[in-house]
mmCIF file of C-alpha atoms in Angstrom:
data_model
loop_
_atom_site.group_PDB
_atom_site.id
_atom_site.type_symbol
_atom_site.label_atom_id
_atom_site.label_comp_id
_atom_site.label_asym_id
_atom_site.label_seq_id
_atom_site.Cartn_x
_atom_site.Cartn_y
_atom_site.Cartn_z
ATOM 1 C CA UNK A 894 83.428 92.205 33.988
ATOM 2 C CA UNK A 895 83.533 90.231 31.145
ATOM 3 C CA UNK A 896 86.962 88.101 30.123
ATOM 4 C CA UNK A 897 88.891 88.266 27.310
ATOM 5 C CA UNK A 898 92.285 85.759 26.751
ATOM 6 C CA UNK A 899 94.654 85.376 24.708
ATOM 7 C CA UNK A 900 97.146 82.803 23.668
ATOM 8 C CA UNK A 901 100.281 82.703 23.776
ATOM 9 C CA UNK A 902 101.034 85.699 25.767
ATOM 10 C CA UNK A 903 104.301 85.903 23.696
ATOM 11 C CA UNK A 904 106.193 83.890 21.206
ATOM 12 C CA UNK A 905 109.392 83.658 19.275
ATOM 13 C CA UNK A 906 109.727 82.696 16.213
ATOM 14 C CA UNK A 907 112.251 82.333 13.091
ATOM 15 C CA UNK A 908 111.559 84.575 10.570
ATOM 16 C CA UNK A 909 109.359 83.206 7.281
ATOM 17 C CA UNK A 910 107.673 80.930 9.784
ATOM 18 C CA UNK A 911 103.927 81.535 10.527
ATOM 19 C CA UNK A 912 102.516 81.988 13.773
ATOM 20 C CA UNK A 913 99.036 81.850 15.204
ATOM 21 C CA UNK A 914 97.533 84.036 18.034
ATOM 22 C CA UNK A 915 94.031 83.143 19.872
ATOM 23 C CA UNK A 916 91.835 85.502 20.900
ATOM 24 C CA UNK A 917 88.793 83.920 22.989
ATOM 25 C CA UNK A 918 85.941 85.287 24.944
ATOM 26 C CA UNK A 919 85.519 83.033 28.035
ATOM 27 C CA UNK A 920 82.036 84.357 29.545
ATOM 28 C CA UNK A 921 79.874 85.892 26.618
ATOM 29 C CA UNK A 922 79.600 85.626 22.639
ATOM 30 C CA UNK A 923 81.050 88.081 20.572
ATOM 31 C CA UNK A 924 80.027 88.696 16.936
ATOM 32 C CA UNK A 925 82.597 90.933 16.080
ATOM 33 C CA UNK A 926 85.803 90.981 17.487
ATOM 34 C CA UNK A 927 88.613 93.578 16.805
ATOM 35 C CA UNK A 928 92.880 92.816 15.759
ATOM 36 C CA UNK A 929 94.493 95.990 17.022
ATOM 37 C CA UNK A 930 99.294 95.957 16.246
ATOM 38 C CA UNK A 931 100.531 98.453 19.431
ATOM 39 C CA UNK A 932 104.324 99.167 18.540
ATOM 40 C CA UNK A 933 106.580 100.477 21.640
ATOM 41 C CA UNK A 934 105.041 103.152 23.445
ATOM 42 C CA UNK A 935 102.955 103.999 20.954
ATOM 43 C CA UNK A 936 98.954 103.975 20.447
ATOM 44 C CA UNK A 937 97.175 100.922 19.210
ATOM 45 C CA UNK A 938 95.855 100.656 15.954
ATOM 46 C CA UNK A 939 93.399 99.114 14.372
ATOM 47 C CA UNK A 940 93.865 96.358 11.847
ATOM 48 C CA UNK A 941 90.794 93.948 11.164
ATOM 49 C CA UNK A 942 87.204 93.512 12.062
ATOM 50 C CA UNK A 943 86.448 89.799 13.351
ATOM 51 C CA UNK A 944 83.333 88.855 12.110
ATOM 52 C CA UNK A 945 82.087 85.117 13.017
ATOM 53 C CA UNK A 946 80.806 83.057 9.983
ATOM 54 C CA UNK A 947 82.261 85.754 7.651
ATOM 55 C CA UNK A 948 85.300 87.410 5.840
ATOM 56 C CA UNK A 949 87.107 89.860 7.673
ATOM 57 C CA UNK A 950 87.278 93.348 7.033
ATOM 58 C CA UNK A 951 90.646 94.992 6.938
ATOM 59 C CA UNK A 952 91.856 98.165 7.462
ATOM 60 C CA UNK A 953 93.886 100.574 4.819
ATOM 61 C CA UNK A 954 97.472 99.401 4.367
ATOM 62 C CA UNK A 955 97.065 96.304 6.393
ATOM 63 C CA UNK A 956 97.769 93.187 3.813
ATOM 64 C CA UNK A 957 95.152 90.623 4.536
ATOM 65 C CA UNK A 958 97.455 87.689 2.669
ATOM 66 C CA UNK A 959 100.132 88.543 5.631
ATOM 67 C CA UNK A 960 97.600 88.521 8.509
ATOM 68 C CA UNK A 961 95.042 85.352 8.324
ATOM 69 C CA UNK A 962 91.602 86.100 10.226
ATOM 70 C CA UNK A 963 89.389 83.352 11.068
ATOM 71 C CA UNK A 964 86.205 84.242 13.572
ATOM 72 C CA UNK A 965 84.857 80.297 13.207
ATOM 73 C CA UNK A 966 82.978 80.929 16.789
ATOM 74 C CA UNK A 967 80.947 83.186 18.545
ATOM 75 C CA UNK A 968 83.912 82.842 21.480
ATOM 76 C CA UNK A 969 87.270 82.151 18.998
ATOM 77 C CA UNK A 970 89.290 84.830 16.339
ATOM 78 C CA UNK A 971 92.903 83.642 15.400
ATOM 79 C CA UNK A 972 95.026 86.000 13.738
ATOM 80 C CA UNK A 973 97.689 84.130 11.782
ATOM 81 C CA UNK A 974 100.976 86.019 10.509
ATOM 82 C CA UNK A 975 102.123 84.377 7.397
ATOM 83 C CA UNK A 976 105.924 84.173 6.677
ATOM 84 C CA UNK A 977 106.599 86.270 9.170
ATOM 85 C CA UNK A 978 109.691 88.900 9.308
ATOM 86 C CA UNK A 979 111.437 91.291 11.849
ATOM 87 C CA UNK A 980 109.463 93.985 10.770
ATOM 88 C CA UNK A 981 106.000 92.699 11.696
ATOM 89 C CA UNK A 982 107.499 91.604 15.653
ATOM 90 C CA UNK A 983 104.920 93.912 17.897
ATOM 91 C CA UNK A 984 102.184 93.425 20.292
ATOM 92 C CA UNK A 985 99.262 92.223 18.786
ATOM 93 C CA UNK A 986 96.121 92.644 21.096
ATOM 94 C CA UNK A 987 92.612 91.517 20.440
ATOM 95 C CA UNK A 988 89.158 92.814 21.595
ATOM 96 C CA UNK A 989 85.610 91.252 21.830
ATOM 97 C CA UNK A 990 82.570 93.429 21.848
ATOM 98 C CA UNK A 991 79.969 92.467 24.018
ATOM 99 C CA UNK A 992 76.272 92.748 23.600
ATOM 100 C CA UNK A 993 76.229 96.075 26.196
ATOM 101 C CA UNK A 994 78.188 97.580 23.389
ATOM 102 C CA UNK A 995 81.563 97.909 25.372
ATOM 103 C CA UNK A 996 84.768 96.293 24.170
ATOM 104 C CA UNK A 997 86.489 93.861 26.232
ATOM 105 C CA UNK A 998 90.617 93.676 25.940
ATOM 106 C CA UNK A 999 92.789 90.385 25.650
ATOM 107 C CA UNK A 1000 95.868 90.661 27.415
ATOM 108 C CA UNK A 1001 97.803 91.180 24.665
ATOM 109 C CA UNK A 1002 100.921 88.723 22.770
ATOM 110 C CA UNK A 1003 104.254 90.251 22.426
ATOM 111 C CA UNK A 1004 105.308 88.837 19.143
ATOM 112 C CA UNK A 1005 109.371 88.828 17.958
ATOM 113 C CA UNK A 1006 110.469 87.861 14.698
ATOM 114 C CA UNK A 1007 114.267 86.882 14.671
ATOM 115 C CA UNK B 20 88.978 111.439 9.347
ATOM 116 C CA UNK B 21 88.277 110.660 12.447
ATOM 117 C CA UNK B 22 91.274 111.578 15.079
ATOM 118 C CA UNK B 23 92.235 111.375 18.602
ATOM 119 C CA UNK B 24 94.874 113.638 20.631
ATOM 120 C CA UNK B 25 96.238 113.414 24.033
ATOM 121 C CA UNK B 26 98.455 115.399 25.699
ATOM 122 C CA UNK B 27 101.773 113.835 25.614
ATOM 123 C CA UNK B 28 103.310 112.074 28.847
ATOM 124 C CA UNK B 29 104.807 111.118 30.640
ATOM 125 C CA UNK B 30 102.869 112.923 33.682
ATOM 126 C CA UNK B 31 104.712 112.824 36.885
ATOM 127 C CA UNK B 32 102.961 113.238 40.282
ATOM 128 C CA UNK B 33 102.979 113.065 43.896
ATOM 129 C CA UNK B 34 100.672 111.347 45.508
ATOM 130 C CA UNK B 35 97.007 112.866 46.346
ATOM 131 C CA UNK B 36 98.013 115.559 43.244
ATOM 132 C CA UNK B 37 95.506 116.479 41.336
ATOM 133 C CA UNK B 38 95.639 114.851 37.548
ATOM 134 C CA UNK B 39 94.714 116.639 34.504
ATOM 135 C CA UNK B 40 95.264 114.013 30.989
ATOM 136 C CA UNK B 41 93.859 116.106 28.060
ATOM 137 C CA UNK B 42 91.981 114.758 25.067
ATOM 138 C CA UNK B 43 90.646 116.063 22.154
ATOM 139 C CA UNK B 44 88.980 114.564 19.261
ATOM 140 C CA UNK B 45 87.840 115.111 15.883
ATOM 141 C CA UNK B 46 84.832 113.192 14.077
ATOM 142 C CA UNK B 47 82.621 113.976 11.649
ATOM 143 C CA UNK B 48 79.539 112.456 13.616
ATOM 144 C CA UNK B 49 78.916 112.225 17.318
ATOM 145 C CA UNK B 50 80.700 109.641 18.550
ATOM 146 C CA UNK B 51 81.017 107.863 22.103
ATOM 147 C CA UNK B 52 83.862 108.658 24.124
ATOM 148 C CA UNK B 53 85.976 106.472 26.087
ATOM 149 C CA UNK B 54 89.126 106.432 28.622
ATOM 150 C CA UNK B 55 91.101 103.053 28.482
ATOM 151 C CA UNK B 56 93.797 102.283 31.033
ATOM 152 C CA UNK B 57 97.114 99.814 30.906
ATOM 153 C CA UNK B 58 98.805 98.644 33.966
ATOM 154 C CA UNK B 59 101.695 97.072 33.556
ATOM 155 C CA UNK B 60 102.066 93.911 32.008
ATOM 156 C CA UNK B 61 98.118 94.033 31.446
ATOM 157 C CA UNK B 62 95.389 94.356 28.860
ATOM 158 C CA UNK B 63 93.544 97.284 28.170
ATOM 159 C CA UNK B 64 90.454 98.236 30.964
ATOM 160 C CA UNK B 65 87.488 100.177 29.959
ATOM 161 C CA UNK B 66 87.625 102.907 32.299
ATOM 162 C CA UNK B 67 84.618 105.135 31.650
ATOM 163 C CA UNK B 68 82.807 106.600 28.757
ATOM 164 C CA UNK B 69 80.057 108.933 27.562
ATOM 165 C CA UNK B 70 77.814 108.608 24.338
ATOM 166 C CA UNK B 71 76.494 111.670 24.495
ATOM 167 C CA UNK B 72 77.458 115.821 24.873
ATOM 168 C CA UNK B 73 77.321 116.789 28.654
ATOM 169 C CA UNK B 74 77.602 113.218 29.662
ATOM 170 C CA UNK B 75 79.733 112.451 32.806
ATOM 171 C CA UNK B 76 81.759 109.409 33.015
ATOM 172 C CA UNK B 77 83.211 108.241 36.105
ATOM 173 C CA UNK B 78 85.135 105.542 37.688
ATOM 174 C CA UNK B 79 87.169 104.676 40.965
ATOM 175 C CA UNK B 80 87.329 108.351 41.911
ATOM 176 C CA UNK B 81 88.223 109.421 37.913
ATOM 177 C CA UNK B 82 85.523 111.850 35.884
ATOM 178 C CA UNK B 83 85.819 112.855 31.783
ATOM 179 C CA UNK B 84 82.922 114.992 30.430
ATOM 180 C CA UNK B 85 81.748 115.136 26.914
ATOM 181 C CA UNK B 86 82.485 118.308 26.106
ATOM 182 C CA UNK B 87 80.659 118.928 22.440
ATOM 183 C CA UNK B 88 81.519 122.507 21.614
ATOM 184 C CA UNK B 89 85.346 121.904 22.616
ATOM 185 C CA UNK B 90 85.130 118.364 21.347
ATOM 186 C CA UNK B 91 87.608 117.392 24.755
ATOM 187 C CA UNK B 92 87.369 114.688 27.371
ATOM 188 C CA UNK B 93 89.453 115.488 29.485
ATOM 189 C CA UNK B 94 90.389 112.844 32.411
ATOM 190 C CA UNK B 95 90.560 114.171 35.778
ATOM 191 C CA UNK B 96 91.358 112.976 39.224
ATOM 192 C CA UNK B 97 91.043 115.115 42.539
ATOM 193 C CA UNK B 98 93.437 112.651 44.627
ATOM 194 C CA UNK B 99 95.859 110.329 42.359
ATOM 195 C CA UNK B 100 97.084 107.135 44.551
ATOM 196 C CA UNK B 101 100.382 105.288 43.653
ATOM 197 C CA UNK B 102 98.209 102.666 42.078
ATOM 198 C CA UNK B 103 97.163 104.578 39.589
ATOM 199 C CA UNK B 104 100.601 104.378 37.946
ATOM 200 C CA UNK B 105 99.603 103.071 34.137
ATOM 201 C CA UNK B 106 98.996 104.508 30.624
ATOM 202 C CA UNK B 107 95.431 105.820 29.819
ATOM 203 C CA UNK B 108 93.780 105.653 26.404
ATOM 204 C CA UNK B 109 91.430 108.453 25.096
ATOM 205 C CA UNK B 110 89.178 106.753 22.149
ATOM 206 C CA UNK B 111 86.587 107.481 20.147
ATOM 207 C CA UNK B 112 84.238 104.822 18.641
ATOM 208 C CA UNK B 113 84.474 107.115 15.461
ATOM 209 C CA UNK B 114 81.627 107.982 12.931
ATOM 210 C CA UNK B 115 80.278 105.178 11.242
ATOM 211 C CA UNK B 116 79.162 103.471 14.973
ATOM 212 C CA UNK B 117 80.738 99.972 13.981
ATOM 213 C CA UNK B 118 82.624 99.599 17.503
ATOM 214 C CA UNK B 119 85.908 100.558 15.912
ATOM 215 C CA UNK B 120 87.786 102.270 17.874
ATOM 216 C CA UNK B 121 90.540 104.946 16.904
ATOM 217 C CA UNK B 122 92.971 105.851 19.716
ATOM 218 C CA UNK B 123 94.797 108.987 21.218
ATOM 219 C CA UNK B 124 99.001 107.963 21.240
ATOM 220 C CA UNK B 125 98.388 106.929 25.426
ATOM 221 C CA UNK B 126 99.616 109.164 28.200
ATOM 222 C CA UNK B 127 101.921 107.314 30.591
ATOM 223 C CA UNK B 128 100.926 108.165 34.105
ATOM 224 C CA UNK B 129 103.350 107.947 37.130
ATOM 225 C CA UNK B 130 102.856 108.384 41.128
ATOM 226 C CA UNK B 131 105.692 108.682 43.377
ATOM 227 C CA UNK B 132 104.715 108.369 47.310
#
């Protein structure tokens, strides 16, 4: 099936730094790609629509100042969290949706905040 | 809006038990079901889907059916194998058919031998 990575797979950081996550689709295009937060045993939910050549779309409550989306390629989204804090430490997870309709997963990047 | 429920977990079975993961859904449209599955340390797998009422999905010895006038898809296994030890997603793509997906709160799934 059709790959999905993601970069890092996990990262520390100080809190009010900013820290960038990759989401790529190595073996097909993607047009839209999906930003999903999963906290601890706990569903995932949706944050952003990845849309390549355009602005993001952003779910209710989710503050698009705090959580950069670029889609500049048909195979590359980055999510960047801005000055992050403790609160916003979580498993960020990334999906590409393929031209058969189906959405492929990324791995996943466990994100903490000291 | 648009709403998934699972039953919650976790499930705990022997192996070659029959599994039973419910899911129900609410949606204002008719949207395409799927069942998602995490192993451990892992991204999210597509593990079957149906777009359509009376649809069967099935996958690796799994079956869900898109049940319209109980709005369920339930998961179901005959046999369950150690290796099927993971947390399964019920989702729905949701009304508006954009590819977002909205998901049930995951039902963690464990086989002792």
């Amino acid at each position: 099936g059709a790959v999905v990575s993601q970069h890092p797979s996990w990262v520390i950081c100080k809190s009010g730094t900013s820290v960038k996550i990759e989401c790529r689709s190595l073996d097909f295009q993607a047009t839209t790609m999906f930003w999903y937060r999963q906290f601890p045993k706990q569903s995932l939910m949706l944050m952003a629509t990845s849309n390549e050549g355009s602005k993001a779309t952003y779910e209710q409550g989710v503050e698009k100042d705090k959580f950069l989306i670029n889609h500049a390629s048909l195979t590359l989204s980055t999510l960047t969290v801005t000055s992050a804090h403790p609160e916003d430490s979580s498993f960020y997870i990334c999906s590409a949706f393929h031209s058969t309709d189906t959405q492929y997963f990324g791995p996943g990047t466990r994100l903490t905040v000291l | 809006g648009d709403s998934v429920t699972q039953m919650e977990g976790p499930v705990t079975l022997s192996e070659e038990a029959f599994l039973t993961i419910n899911c129900t859904y609410t949606a204002t449209g008719y949207p395409s079901l799927f069942w998602y599955v995490q192993y451990p340390g892992e991204g999210l797998q597509l593990l079957l889907k149906a777009t359509k009422a009376d649809d069967k999905g099935s996958n690796k010895g799994f079956e869900a059916t898109y049940r319209k006038e109980t709005t369920s898809f339930h998961l179901e296994k005959g046999s369950v194998q150690v290796s099927d030890s993971a947390v399964y997603f019920c989702a729905i793509d949701g009304s508006s058919n954009t590819g977002k997906l909205i998901f049930g709160q995951g039902t963690t799934l464990q086989v002792k031998p």
